[in-house]
mmCIF file with all atom_site columns, C-alpha atoms in Angstrom:
data_model
loop_
_atom_site.group_PDB
_atom_site.id
_atom_site.type_symbol
_atom_site.label_atom_id
_atom_site.label_alt_id
_atom_site.label_comp_id
_atom_site.label_asym_id
_atom_site.label_entity_id
_atom_site.label_seq_id
_atom_site.pdbx_PDB_ins_code
_atom_site.Cartn_x
_atom_site.Cartn_y
_atom_site.Cartn_z
_atom_site.occupancy
_atom_site.B_iso_or_equiv
_atom_site.pdbx_formal_charge
_atom_site.auth_seq_id
_atom_site.auth_comp_id
_atom_site.auth_asym_id
_atom_site.auth_atom_id
_atom_site.pdbx_PDB_model_num
ATOM 1   C CA . MET A 1 1   ? -11.124 -0.333 -3.420  1.00 0.00 ? 1   MET A CA 1
ATOM 2   C CA . LEU A 1 2   ? -13.359 2.507  -4.452  1.00 0.00 ? 2   LEU A CA 1
ATOM 3   C CA . SER A 1 3   ? -10.254 4.134  -6.276  1.00 0.00 ? 3   SER A CA 1
ATOM 4   C CA . ASP A 1 4   ? -9.871  0.882  -8.170  1.00 0.00 ? 4   ASP A CA 1
ATOM 5   C CA . VAL A 1 5   ? -13.585 0.902  -9.328  1.00 0.00 ? 5   VAL A CA 1
ATOM 6   C CA . VAL A 1 6   ? -13.255 4.607  -10.507 1.00 0.00 ? 6   VAL A CA 1
ATOM 7   C CA . PHE A 1 7   ? -9.990  3.806  -12.369 1.00 0.00 ? 7   PHE A CA 1
ATOM 8   C CA . SER A 1 8   ? -11.603 0.798  -13.879 1.00 0.00 ? 8   SER A CA 1
ATOM 9   C CA . ALA A 1 9   ? -14.603 2.964  -14.901 1.00 0.00 ? 9   ALA A CA 1
ATOM 10  C CA . ALA A 1 10  ? -12.371 5.734  -16.143 1.00 0.00 ? 10  ALA A CA 1
ATOM 11  C CA . ARG A 1 11  ? -10.455 3.244  -18.578 1.00 0.00 ? 11  ARG A CA 1
ATOM 12  C CA . PHE A 1 12  ? -13.610 2.997  -20.796 1.00 0.00 ? 12  PHE A CA 1
ATOM 13  C CA . GLY A 1 13  ? -13.461 6.759  -21.473 1.00 0.00 ? 13  GLY A CA 1
ATOM 14  C CA . LEU A 1 14  ? -9.762  7.176  -21.324 1.00 0.00 ? 14  LEU A CA 1
ATOM 15  C CA . CYS A 1 15  ? -8.605  4.695  -23.968 1.00 0.00 ? 15  CYS A CA 1
ATOM 16  C CA . PRO A 1 16  ? -11.115 5.507  -26.788 1.00 0.00 ? 16  PRO A CA 1
ATOM 17  C CA . ALA A 1 17  ? -10.220 9.281  -26.234 1.00 0.00 ? 17  ALA A CA 1
ATOM 18  C CA . PHE A 1 18  ? -6.529  8.493  -27.127 1.00 0.00 ? 18  PHE A CA 1
ATOM 19  C CA . GLY A 1 19  ? -6.074  8.512  -30.802 1.00 0.00 ? 19  GLY A CA 1
ATOM 20  C CA . GLN A 1 20  ? -4.106  5.923  -32.654 1.00 0.00 ? 20  GLN A CA 1
ATOM 21  C CA . HIS A 1 21  ? -1.138  8.343  -32.178 1.00 0.00 ? 21  HIS A CA 1
ATOM 22  C CA . ALA A 1 22  ? -1.734  9.513  -28.806 1.00 0.00 ? 22  ALA A CA 1
ATOM 23  C CA . ALA A 1 23  ? -2.277  5.874  -27.426 1.00 0.00 ? 23  ALA A CA 1
ATOM 24  C CA . ASN A 1 24  ? 1.562   5.366  -27.406 1.00 0.00 ? 24  ASN A CA 1
ATOM 25  C CA . SER A 1 25  ? 2.641   8.918  -26.427 1.00 0.00 ? 25  SER A CA 1
ATOM 26  C CA . ILE A 1 26  ? 4.936   10.378 -23.822 1.00 0.00 ? 26  ILE A CA 1
ATOM 27  C CA . THR A 1 27  ? 1.958   12.246 -22.530 1.00 0.00 ? 27  THR A CA 1
ATOM 28  C CA . ALA A 1 28  ? -0.056  9.027  -21.996 1.00 0.00 ? 28  ALA A CA 1
ATOM 29  C CA . VAL A 1 29  ? 2.994   7.326  -20.220 1.00 0.00 ? 29  VAL A CA 1
ATOM 30  C CA . ILE A 1 30  ? 3.427   10.502 -17.789 1.00 0.00 ? 30  ILE A CA 1
ATOM 31  C CA . LEU A 1 31  ? -0.219  10.595 -17.187 1.00 0.00 ? 31  LEU A CA 1
ATOM 32  C CA . LEU A 1 32  ? -0.793  6.698  -16.626 1.00 0.00 ? 32  LEU A CA 1
ATOM 33  C CA . ALA A 1 33  ? 2.456   6.541  -14.498 1.00 0.00 ? 33  ALA A CA 1
ATOM 34  C CA . LEU A 1 34  ? 0.839   9.157  -12.165 1.00 0.00 ? 34  LEU A CA 1
ATOM 35  C CA . ALA A 1 35  ? -2.543  7.600  -12.097 1.00 0.00 ? 35  ALA A CA 1
ATOM 36  C CA . GLY A 1 36  ? -1.015  3.999  -11.472 1.00 0.00 ? 36  GLY A CA 1
ATOM 37  C CA . MET A 1 37  ? 0.961   5.513  -8.469  1.00 0.00 ? 37  MET A CA 1
ATOM 38  C CA . LEU A 1 38  ? -2.205  7.043  -7.006  1.00 0.00 ? 38  LEU A CA 1
ATOM 39  C CA . PHE A 1 39  ? -4.778  4.179  -7.355  1.00 0.00 ? 39  PHE A CA 1
ATOM 40  C CA . VAL A 1 40  ? -5.087  0.983  -5.435  1.00 0.00 ? 40  VAL A CA 1
ATOM 41  C CA . SER A 1 41  ? -4.804  -2.255 -7.293  1.00 0.00 ? 41  SER A CA 1
ATOM 42  C CA . PRO A 1 42  ? -5.075  -5.721 -5.746  1.00 0.00 ? 42  PRO A CA 1
ATOM 43  C CA . THR A 1 43  ? -2.230  -8.145 -6.322  1.00 0.00 ? 43  THR A CA 1
ATOM 44  C CA . ALA A 1 44  ? -2.495  -9.610 -9.710  1.00 0.00 ? 44  ALA A CA 1
ATOM 45  C CA . ALA A 1 45  ? -5.476  -7.321 -10.777 1.00 0.00 ? 45  ALA A CA 1
ATOM 46  C CA . GLU A 1 46  ? -3.297  -4.891 -12.862 1.00 0.00 ? 46  GLU A CA 1
ATOM 47  C CA . ILE A 1 47  ? -2.688  -7.521 -15.545 1.00 0.00 ? 47  ILE A CA 1
ATOM 48  C CA . PRO A 1 48  ? -6.277  -8.014 -16.526 1.00 0.00 ? 48  PRO A CA 1
ATOM 49  C CA . LEU A 1 49  ? -6.886  -4.276 -16.127 1.00 0.00 ? 49  LEU A CA 1
ATOM 50  C CA . VAL A 1 50  ? -3.926  -3.175 -18.450 1.00 0.00 ? 50  VAL A CA 1
ATOM 51  C CA . GLN A 1 51  ? -5.008  -6.166 -20.912 1.00 0.00 ? 51  GLN A CA 1
ATOM 52  C CA . THR A 1 52  ? -8.423  -4.727 -21.124 1.00 0.00 ? 52  THR A CA 1
ATOM 53  C CA . MET A 1 53  ? -7.144  -1.046 -21.589 1.00 0.00 ? 53  MET A CA 1
ATOM 54  C CA . MET A 1 54  ? -4.630  -2.468 -24.355 1.00 0.00 ? 54  MET A CA 1
ATOM 55  C CA . ALA A 1 55  ? -7.694  -4.051 -25.982 1.00 0.00 ? 55  ALA A CA 1
ATOM 56  C CA . PHE A 1 56  ? -9.424  -0.658 -26.139 1.00 0.00 ? 56  PHE A CA 1
ATOM 57  C CA . GLY A 1 57  ? -6.244  0.842  -27.914 1.00 0.00 ? 57  GLY A CA 1
ATOM 58  C CA . LEU A 1 58  ? -3.863  1.549  -25.249 1.00 0.00 ? 58  LEU A CA 1
ATOM 59  C CA . GLY A 1 59  ? -0.231  1.493  -26.430 1.00 0.00 ? 59  GLY A CA 1
ATOM 60  C CA . THR A 1 60  ? 2.635   -0.607 -25.101 1.00 0.00 ? 60  THR A CA 1
ATOM 61  C CA . GLY A 1 61  ? 4.400   2.293  -23.471 1.00 0.00 ? 61  GLY A CA 1
ATOM 62  C CA . PRO A 1 62  ? 1.681   3.444  -21.166 1.00 0.00 ? 62  PRO A CA 1
ATOM 63  C CA . ALA A 1 63  ? 0.732   -0.324 -20.548 1.00 0.00 ? 63  ALA A CA 1
ATOM 64  C CA . SER A 1 64  ? 4.212   -0.700 -19.192 1.00 0.00 ? 64  SER A CA 1
ATOM 65  C CA . ALA A 1 65  ? 4.092   2.284  -17.019 1.00 0.00 ? 65  ALA A CA 1
ATOM 66  C CA . LEU A 1 66  ? 1.022   1.088  -15.392 1.00 0.00 ? 66  LEU A CA 1
ATOM 67  C CA . LEU A 1 67  ? 2.241   -2.343 -14.930 1.00 0.00 ? 67  LEU A CA 1
ATOM 68  C CA . VAL A 1 68  ? 5.294   -1.009 -12.924 1.00 0.00 ? 68  VAL A CA 1
ATOM 69  C CA . THR A 1 69  ? 3.285   1.645  -10.821 1.00 0.00 ? 69  THR A CA 1
ATOM 70  C CA . LEU A 1 70  ? -0.020  -0.127 -9.952  1.00 0.00 ? 70  LEU A CA 1
ATOM 71  C CA . PRO A 1 71  ? 1.309   -2.583 -7.467  1.00 0.00 ? 71  PRO A CA 1
ATOM 72  C CA . ALA A 1 72  ? 4.135   -0.457 -6.153  1.00 0.00 ? 72  ALA A CA 1
ATOM 73  C CA . VAL A 1 73  ? 2.584   2.376  -4.165  1.00 0.00 ? 73  VAL A CA 1
ATOM 74  C CA . SER A 1 74  ? -0.838  3.742  -3.771  1.00 0.00 ? 74  SER A CA 1
ATOM 75  C CA . LEU A 1 75  ? -2.050  7.121  -2.287  1.00 0.00 ? 75  LEU A CA 1
ATOM 76  C CA . PRO A 1 76  ? -4.128  5.099  0.439   1.00 0.00 ? 76  PRO A CA 1
ATOM 77  C CA . SER A 1 77  ? -0.982  3.302  1.334   1.00 0.00 ? 77  SER A CA 1
ATOM 78  C CA . LEU A 1 78  ? 0.993   6.666  1.602   1.00 0.00 ? 78  LEU A CA 1
ATOM 79  C CA . ILE A 1 79  ? -1.752  7.966  3.863   1.00 0.00 ? 79  ILE A CA 1
ATOM 80  C CA . MET A 1 80  ? -1.602  4.971  6.099   1.00 0.00 ? 80  MET A CA 1
ATOM 81  C CA . VAL A 1 81  ? 2.098   5.183  6.857   1.00 0.00 ? 81  VAL A CA 1
ATOM 82  C CA . GLY A 1 82  ? 2.159   8.875  6.993   1.00 0.00 ? 82  GLY A CA 1
ATOM 83  C CA . ARG A 1 83  ? 2.490   9.121  10.553  1.00 0.00 ? 83  ARG A CA 1
ATOM 84  C CA . SER A 1 84  ? 5.352   6.741  10.511  1.00 0.00 ? 84  SER A CA 1
ATOM 85  C CA . PHE A 1 85  ? 7.490   8.416  8.080   1.00 0.00 ? 85  PHE A CA 1
ATOM 86  C CA . SER A 1 86  ? 8.354   11.969 7.329   1.00 0.00 ? 86  SER A CA 1
ATOM 87  C CA . LYS A 1 87  ? 6.716   13.731 4.181   1.00 0.00 ? 87  LYS A CA 1
ATOM 88  C CA . GLN A 1 88  ? 9.971   13.999 2.733   1.00 0.00 ? 88  GLN A CA 1
ATOM 89  C CA . ILE A 1 89  ? 10.622  10.066 2.548   1.00 0.00 ? 89  ILE A CA 1
ATOM 90  C CA . LEU A 1 90  ? 6.771   9.701  1.463   1.00 0.00 ? 90  LEU A CA 1
ATOM 91  C CA . LEU A 1 91  ? 7.298   12.230 -1.440  1.00 0.00 ? 91  LEU A CA 1
ATOM 92  C CA . PHE A 1 92  ? 10.594  10.547 -2.345  1.00 0.00 ? 92  PHE A CA 1
ATOM 93  C CA . VAL A 1 93  ? 8.949   6.928  -2.431  1.00 0.00 ? 93  VAL A CA 1
ATOM 94  C CA . ALA A 1 94  ? 5.999   8.310  -4.513  1.00 0.00 ? 94  ALA A CA 1
ATOM 95  C CA . ALA A 1 95  ? 8.269   10.366 -6.920  1.00 0.00 ? 95  ALA A CA 1
ATOM 96  C CA . SER A 1 96  ? 10.595  7.289  -7.520  1.00 0.00 ? 96  SER A CA 1
ATOM 97  C CA . CYS A 1 97  ? 7.723   5.208  -8.315  1.00 0.00 ? 97  CYS A CA 1
ATOM 98  C CA . VAL A 1 98  ? 6.465   7.673  -10.934 1.00 0.00 ? 98  VAL A CA 1
ATOM 99  C CA . VAL A 1 99  ? 10.051  8.169  -12.461 1.00 0.00 ? 99  VAL A CA 1
ATOM 100 C CA . VAL A 1 100 ? 10.590  4.528  -12.797 1.00 0.00 ? 100 VAL A CA 1
ATOM 101 C CA . GLY A 1 101 ? 7.189   4.023  -14.332 1.00 0.00 ? 101 GLY A CA 1
ATOM 102 C CA . ILE A 1 102 ? 7.961   6.606  -16.731 1.00 0.00 ? 102 ILE A CA 1
ATOM 103 C CA . ALA A 1 103 ? 11.177  4.926  -17.647 1.00 0.00 ? 103 ALA A CA 1
ATOM 104 C CA . ALA A 1 104 ? 9.513   1.631  -17.961 1.00 0.00 ? 104 ALA A CA 1
ATOM 105 C CA . GLY A 1 105 ? 7.021   3.139  -20.193 1.00 0.00 ? 105 GLY A CA 1
ATOM 106 C CA . LEU A 1 106 ? 9.616   4.773  -22.408 1.00 0.00 ? 106 LEU A CA 1
ATOM 107 C CA . CYS A 1 107 ? 11.339  1.512  -22.698 1.00 0.00 ? 107 CYS A CA 1
ATOM 108 C CA . GLY A 1 108 ? 8.051   -0.128 -23.756 1.00 0.00 ? 108 GLY A CA 1
ATOM 109 C CA . MET A 1 109 ? 7.520   2.479  -26.321 1.00 0.00 ? 109 MET A CA 1
ATOM 110 C CA . PHE A 1 110 ? 10.847  2.276  -27.935 1.00 0.00 ? 110 PHE A CA 1
ATOM 111 C CA . PHE A 1 111 ? 11.943  -1.342 -27.484 1.00 0.00 ? 111 PHE A CA 1
#
């Protein structure tokens, strides 16, 4: 939950820092796909979080990446199952989440 508070606090500094052009860039998609995979978000809390970020200027591409990656996997969940699964499987799950988030972000940018 602490990571969710930190992410929520960071959104106010993150979104205005994006210019009009950078708010819907590939760099923003990649960064927010990574951030979405790392942070914990309670069920259905990602929608108001992304909605608020979009109100502050976030583009549809990075918002799509967050909507896909926030509920899927988080760093604390990977740590919790770390003893049950090998590191290769955990890395595959985390990387897959980020790749799918980036694909969703690119679809959100161009379609």
